[in-house]
Short mmCIF file of C-alpha atoms and ligand atoms in Angstrom, two decimals:
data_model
loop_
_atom_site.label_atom_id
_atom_site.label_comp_id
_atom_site.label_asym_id
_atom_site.label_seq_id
_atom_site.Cartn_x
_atom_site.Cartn_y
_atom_site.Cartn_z
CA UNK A 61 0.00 0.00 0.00
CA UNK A 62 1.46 3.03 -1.16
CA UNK A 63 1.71 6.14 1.82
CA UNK A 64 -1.79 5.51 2.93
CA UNK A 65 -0.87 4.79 6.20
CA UNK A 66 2.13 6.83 7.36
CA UNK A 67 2.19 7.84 10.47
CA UNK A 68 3.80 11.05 9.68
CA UNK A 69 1.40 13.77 10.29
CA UNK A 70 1.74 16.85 7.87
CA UNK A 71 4.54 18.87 9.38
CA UNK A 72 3.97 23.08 9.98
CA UNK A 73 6.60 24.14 8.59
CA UNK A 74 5.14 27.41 8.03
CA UNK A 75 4.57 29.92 11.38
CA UNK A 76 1.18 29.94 11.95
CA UNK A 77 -1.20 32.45 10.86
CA UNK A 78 -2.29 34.50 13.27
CA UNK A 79 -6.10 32.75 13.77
CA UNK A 80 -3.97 29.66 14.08
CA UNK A 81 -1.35 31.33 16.98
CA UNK A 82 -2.37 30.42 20.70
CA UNK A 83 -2.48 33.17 23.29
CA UNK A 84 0.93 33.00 24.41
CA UNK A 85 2.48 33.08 20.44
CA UNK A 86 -0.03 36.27 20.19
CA UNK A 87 1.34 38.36 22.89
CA UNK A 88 5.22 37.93 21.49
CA UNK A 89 3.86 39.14 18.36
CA UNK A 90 2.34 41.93 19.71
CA UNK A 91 5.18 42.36 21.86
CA UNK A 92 7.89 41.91 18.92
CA UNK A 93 5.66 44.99 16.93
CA UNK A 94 5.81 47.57 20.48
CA UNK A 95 2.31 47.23 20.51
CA UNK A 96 1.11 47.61 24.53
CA UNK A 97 0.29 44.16 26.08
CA UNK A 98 -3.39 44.49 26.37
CA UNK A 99 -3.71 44.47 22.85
CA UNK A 100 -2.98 40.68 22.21
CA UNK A 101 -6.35 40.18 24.49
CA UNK A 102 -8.35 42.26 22.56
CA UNK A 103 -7.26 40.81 19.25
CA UNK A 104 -7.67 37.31 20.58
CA UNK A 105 -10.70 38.00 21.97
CA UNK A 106 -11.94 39.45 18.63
CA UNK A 107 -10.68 36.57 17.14
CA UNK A 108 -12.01 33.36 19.06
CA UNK A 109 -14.36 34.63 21.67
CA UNK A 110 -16.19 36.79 19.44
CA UNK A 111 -15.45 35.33 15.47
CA UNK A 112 -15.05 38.14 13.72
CA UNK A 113 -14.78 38.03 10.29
CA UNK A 114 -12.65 41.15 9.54
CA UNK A 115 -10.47 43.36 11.83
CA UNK A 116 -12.85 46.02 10.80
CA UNK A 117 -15.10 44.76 13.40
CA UNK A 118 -12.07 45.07 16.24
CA UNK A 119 -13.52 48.56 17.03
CA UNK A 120 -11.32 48.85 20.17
CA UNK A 121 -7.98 48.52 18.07
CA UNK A 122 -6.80 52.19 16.38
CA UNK A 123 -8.05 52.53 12.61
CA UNK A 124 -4.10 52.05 11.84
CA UNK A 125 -3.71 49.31 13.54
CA UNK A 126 -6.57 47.47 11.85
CA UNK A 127 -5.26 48.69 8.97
CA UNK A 128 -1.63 47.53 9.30
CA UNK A 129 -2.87 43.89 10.85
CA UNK A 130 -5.00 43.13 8.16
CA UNK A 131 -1.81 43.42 5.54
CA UNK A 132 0.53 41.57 7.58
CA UNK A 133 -1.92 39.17 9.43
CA UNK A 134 -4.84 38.04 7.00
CA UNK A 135 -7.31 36.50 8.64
CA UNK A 136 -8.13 32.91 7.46
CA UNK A 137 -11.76 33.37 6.68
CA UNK A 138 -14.32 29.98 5.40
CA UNK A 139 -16.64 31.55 2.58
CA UNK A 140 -19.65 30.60 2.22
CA UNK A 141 -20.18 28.78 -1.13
CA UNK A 142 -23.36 26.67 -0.40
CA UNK A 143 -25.98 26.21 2.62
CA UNK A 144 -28.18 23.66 2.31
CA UNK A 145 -31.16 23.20 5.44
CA UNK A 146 -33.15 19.82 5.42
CA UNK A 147 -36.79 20.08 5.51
CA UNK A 148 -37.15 16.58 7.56
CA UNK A 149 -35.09 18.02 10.51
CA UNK A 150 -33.41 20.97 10.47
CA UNK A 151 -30.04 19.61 9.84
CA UNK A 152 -27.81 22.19 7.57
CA UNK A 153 -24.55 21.65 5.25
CA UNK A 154 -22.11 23.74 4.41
CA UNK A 155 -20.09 24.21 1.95
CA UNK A 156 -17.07 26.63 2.33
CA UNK A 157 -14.25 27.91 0.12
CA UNK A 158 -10.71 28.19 2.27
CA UNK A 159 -8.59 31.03 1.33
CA UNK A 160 -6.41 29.46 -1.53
CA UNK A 161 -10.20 27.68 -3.34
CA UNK A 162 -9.98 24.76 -1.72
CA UNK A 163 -13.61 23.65 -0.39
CA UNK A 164 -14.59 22.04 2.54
CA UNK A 165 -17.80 20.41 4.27
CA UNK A 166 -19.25 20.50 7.71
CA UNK A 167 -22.61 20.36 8.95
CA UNK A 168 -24.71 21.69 11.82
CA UNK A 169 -27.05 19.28 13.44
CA UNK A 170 -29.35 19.99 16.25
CA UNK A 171 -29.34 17.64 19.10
CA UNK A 172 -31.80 17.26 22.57
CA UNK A 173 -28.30 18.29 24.35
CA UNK A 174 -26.97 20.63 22.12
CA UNK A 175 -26.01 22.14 18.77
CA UNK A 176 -23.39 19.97 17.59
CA UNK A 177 -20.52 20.69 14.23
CA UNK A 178 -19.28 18.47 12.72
CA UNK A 179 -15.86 20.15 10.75
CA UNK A 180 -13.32 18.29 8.41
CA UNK A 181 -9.61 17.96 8.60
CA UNK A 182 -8.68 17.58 5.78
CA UNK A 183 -9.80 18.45 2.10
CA UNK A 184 -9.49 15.22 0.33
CA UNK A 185 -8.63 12.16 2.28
CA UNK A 186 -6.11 9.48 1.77
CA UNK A 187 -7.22 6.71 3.49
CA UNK A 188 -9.08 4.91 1.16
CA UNK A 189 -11.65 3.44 2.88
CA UNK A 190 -13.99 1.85 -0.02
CA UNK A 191 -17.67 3.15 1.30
CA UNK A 192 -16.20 6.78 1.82
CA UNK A 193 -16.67 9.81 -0.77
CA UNK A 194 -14.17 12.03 0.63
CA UNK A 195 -10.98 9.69 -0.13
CA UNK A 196 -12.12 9.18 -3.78
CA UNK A 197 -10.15 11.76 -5.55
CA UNK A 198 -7.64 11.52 -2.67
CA UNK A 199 -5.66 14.21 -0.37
CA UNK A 200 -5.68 17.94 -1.95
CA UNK A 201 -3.86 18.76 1.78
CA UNK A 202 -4.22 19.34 5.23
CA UNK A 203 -6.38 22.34 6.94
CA UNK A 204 -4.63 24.75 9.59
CA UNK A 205 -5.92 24.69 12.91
CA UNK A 206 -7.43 28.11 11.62
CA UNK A 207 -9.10 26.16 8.80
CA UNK A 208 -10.86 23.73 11.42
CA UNK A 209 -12.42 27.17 13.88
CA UNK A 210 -13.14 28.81 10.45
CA UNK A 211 -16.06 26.01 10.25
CA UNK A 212 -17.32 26.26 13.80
CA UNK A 213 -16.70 30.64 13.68
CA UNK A 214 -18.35 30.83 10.41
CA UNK A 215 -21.10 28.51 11.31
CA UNK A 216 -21.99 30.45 14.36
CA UNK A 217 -21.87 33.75 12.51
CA UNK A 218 -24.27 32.31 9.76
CA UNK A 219 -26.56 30.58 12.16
CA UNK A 220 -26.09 32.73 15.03
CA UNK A 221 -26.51 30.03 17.27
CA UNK A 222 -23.95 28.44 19.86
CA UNK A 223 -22.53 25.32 19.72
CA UNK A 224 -22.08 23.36 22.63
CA UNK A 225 -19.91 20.01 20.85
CA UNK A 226 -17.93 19.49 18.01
CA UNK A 227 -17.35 16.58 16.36
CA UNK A 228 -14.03 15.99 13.66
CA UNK A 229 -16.04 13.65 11.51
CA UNK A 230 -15.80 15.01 8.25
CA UNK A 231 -13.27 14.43 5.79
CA UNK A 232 -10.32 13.86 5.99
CA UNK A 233 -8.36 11.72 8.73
CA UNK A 234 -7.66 14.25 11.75
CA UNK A 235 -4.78 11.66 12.90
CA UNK A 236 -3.12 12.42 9.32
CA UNK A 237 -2.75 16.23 10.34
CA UNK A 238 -1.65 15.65 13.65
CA UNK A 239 -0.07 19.21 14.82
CA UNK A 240 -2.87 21.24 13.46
CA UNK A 241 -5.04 19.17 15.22
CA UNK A 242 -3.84 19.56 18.77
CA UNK A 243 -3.42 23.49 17.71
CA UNK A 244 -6.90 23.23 16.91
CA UNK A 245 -8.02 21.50 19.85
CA UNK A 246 -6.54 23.83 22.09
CA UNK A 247 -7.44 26.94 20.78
CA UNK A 248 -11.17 25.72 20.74
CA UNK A 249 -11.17 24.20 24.32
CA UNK A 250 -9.23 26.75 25.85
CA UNK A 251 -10.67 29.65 28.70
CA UNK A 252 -9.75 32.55 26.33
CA UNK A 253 -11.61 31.24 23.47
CA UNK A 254 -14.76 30.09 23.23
CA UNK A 255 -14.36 27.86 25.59
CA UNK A 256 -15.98 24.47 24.32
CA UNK A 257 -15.91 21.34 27.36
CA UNK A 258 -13.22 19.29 25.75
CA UNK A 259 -15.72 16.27 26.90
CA UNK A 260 -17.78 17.95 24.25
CA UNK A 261 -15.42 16.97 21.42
CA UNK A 262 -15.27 14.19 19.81
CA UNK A 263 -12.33 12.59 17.56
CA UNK A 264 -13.02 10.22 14.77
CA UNK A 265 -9.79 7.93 13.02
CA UNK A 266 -9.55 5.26 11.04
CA UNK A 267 -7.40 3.76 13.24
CA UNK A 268 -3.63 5.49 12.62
CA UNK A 269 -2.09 3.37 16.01
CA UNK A 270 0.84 5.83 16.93
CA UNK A 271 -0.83 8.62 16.72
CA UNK A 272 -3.78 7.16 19.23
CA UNK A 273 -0.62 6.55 21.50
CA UNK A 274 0.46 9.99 21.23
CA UNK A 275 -3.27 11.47 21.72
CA UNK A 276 -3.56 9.38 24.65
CA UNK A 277 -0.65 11.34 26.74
CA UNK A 278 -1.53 14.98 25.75
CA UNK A 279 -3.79 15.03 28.57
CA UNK A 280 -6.87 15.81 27.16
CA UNK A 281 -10.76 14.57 27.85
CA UNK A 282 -11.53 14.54 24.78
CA UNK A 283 -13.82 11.47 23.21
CA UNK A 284 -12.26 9.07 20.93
CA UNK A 285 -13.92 7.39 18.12
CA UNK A 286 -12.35 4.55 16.21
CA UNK A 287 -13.89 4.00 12.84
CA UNK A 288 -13.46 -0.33 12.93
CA UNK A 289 -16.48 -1.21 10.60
CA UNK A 290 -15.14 -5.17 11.07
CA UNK A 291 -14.73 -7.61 13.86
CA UNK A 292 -11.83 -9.55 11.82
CA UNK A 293 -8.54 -8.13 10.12
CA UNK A 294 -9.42 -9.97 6.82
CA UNK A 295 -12.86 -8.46 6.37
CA UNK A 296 -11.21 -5.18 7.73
CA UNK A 297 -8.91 -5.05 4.88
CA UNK A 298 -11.60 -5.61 2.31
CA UNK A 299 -13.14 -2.23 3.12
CA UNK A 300 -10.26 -0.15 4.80
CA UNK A 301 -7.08 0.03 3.23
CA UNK A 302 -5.56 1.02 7.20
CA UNK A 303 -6.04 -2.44 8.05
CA UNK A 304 -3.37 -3.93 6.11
CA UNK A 305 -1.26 -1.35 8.25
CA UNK A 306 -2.56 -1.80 12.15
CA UNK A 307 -4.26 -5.04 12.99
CA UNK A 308 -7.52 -4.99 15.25
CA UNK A 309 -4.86 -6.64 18.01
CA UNK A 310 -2.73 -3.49 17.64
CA UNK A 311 -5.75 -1.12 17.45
CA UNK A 312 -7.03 -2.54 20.72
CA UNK A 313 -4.17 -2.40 22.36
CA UNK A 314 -3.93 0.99 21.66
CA UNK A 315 -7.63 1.94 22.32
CA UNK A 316 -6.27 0.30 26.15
CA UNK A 317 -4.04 2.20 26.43
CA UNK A 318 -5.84 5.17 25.49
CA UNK A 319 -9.09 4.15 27.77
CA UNK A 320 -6.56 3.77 30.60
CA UNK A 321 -4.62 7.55 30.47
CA UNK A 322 -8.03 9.30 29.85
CA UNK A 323 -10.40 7.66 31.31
CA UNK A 324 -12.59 8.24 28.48
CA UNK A 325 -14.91 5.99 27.32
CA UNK A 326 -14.03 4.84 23.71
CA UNK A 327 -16.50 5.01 20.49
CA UNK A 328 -16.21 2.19 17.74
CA UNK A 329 -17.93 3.08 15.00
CA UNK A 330 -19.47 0.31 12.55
CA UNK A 331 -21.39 1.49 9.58
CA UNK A 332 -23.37 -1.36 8.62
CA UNK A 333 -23.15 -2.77 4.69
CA UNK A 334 -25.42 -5.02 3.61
CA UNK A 335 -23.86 -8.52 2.98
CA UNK A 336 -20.42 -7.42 4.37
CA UNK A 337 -20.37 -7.06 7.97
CA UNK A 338 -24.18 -7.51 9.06
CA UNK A 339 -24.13 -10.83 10.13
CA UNK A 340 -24.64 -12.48 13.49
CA UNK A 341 -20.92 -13.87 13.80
CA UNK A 342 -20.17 -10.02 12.73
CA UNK A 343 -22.21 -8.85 16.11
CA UNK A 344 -20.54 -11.93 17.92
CA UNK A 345 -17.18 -10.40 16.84
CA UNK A 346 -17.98 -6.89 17.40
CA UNK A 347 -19.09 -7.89 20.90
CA UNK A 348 -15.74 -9.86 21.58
CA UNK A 349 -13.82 -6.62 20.62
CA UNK A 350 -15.96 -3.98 22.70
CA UNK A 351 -16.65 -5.66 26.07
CA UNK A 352 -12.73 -5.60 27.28
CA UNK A 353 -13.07 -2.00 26.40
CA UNK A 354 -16.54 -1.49 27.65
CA UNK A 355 -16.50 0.52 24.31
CA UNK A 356 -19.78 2.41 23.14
CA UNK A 357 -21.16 1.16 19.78
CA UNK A 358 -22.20 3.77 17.49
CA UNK A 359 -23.93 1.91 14.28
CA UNK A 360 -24.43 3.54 11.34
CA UNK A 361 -26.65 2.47 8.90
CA UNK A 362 -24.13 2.82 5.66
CA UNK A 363 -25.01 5.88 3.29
CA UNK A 364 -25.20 4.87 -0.13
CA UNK A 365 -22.53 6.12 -1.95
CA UNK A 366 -23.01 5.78 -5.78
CA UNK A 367 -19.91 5.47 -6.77
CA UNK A 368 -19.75 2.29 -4.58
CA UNK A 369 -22.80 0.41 -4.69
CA UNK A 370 -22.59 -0.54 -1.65
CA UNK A 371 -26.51 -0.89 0.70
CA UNK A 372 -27.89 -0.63 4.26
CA UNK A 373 -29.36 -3.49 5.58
CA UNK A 374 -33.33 -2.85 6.50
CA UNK A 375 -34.42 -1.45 9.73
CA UNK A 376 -35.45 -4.76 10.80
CA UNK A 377 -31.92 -5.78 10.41
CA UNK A 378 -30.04 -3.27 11.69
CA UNK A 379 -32.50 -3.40 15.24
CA UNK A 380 -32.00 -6.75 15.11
CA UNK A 381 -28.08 -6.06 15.15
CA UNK A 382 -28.29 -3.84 17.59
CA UNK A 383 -30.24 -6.30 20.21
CA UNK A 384 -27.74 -8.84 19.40
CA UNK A 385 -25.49 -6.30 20.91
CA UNK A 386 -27.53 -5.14 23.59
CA UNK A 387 -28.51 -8.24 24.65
CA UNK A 388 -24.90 -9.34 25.39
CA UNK A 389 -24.32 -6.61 27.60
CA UNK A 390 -22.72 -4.11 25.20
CA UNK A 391 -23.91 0.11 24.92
CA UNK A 392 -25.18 0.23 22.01
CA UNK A 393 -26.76 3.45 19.79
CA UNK A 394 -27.98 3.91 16.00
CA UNK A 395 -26.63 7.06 14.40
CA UNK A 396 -29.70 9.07 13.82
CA UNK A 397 -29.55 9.76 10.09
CA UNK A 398 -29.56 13.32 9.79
CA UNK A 399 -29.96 15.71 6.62
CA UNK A 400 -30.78 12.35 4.47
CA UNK A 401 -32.55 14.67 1.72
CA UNK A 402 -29.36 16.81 1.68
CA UNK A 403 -26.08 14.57 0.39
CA UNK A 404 -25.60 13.67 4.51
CA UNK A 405 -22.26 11.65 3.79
CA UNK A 406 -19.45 13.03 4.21
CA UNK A 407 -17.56 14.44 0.53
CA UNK A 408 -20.81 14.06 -0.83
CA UNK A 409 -21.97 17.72 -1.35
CA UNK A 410 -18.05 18.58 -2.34
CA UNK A 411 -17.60 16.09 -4.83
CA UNK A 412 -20.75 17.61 -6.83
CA UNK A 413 -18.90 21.10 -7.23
CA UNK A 414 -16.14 19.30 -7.74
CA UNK A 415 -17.05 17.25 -10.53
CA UNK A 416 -19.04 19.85 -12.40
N1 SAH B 170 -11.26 9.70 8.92
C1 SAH B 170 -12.01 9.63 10.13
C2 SAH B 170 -13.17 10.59 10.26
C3 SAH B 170 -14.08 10.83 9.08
S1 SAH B 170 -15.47 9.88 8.70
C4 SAH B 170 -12.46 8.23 10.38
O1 SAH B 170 -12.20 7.36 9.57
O2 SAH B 170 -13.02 7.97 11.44
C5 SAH B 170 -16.58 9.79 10.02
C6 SAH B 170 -17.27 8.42 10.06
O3 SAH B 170 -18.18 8.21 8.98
C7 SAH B 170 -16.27 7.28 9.99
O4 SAH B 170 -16.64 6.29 10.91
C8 SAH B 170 -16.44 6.80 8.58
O5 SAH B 170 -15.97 5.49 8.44
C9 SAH B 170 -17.92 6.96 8.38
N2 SAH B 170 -18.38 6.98 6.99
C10 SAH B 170 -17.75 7.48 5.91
N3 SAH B 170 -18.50 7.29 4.81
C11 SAH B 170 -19.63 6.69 5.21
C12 SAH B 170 -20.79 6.23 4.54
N4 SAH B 170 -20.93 6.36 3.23
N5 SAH B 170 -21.75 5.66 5.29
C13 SAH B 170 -21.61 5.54 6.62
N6 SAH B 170 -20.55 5.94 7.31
C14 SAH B 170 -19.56 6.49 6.61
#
């Protein structure tokens, strides 16, 4: 398998831009251009606690100032390209356009608990997994920490609602981009920001095993989800090209050992095909795997992606799955299928614009 699976994240070579900088990097710039010290609050303020889109709105900062920031600091802004809001519930897709045209996904999804985002990573993905769209014309590259806020900032500025979790669920694999992901992760969970619980975020991988190792000891809460979508590393391989990288022994481990630093309960994700992975030995396996972990199952009923072919299984099936699961002790939930009228899989909605 060609670099699918390095565990070499994309490196930052670059010095961040200034959306991208945490508070600390902020105040030496400020510092560096004889600016007072109080500034570097207001600006990240303006920045992350109140998203604005434009140092024109940073109406405490001197006209010059603005003025002379904005030319040597751009602000990484997402524009809007597309908005689409589902009549069945509410559920709205994005589509922006990142500074240099790239485009990128996320979507805003109303929950009892919450207004939840769910932002990509990446634009492109090169993982390969065979029921995904976003890997099918591969990696374009990496998003900045910047990138990632821009989807949450510019989704609360559209919206004007708050959002209370975040989930990195789109495309791309956030373990593949793993420095702008921590930046990212910080900036959004910490006090000078907005502030988001980081037991309110959730991270979502294929399964990239020393990068899981790594997550485990930056001390965070935040929730892991492992994308396994098989109970066995041949029927793993079939449909994720990751497998042939990191067994499900290896991946387990590693979930362990991430389970044991955090305390945080793990996520295995398991998008059910029809005919693939649907079976009763498949719940058998799936139940071997989770109970060690005491590992939440989150099913999801595959989304038909046509370049794939592949189906769900009925909703008879997929209940009966899930008591097979239930019924041997293990947490089980069904992905409520949100936005179904509106290209809901992830890369769906990009790969329209760009195809035509
Ligand atoms: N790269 C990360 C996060 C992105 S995808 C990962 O692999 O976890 C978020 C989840 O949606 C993953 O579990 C992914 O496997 C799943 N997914 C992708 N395409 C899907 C589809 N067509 N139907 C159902 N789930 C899908």
């Amino acid at each position: 398998m060609k670099e699918a699976a390095e565990e070499k994240t994309v490196r930052q070579d670059k010095p961040p831009d200034i959306k991208s900088m945490y508070p600390e990097e902020l105040r030496e710039l400020v510092k560096a251009k004889g600016l007072p010290a109080f500034r570097s609050k207001q600006i990240y303020e303006w920045i992350h606690a109140r998203q604005a889109a434009g140092y024109e709105e940073m109406t405490n900062l001197p006209a010059k100032l603005r003025t002379e920031l904005s030319a040597e600091y751009p602000l990484v802004t997402a524009a809007l390209v597309d908005r689409q809001i589902s009549a069945v519930d509410g559920t709205q897709k994005f589509l922006f356009e990142m500074p240099d045209g790239c485009l990128v996904e996320s979507v805003f999804m109303r929950y009892h608990f919450g207004n939840s985002v769910c932002i990509s990573s990446q634009v492109g993905c090169r993982m390969g997994c065979s029921f995904c769209a976003s890997t099918l014309h591969g990696l374009v590259r990496s998003l900045t920490a910047s990138e990632m806020l821009e989807q949450i900032y510019a989704i609360m500025r559209e919206t004007k609602e708050t959002v209370s979790h975040v989930v990195v669920m789109g495309m791309g694999e956030p373990l593949d981009n793993y420095n702008n992901l921590l930046r990212f992760i910080r900036l959004l969970t910490g006090p000078e920001g907005i502030n988001l619980s980081q037991r309110s975020l959730t991270v979502s991988t294929c399964g990239i095993v020393p990068n899981i190792y790594r997550l485990a000891k930056e001390g965070l809460h935040i929730t892991l989800a492992l994308s396994l979508h098989a109970a066995t590393d041949g029927q793993r391989k079939k449909i994720m090209p990751i497998a042939n990288r990191y067994s499900i022994g290896e991946l387990m481990k590693a979930c362990g050992e991430y389970y044991r630093q955090t305390g945080r309960q793990i996520t295995f994700e398991y998008s059910l095909i029809s005919g693939v992975n649907d079976s009763k030995a498949d719940a058998q396996g799936l139940i071997r795997l989770a109970k060690p972990l005491k590992a939440h199952i989150n099913l999801i009923p595959v989304n038909p992606v046509r370049e794939r072919g592949y189906e769900h299984p009925d909703n008879a099936h997929v209940q009966a799955f899930k008591m097979e699961l239930e019924n041997n002790g293990v947490n089980v939930s069904i992905r409520r299928a949100l936005g179904k009228d509106i290209e809901g899989a992830c890369g769906q909605l990009r790969n329209r614009y760009v195809r035509s």
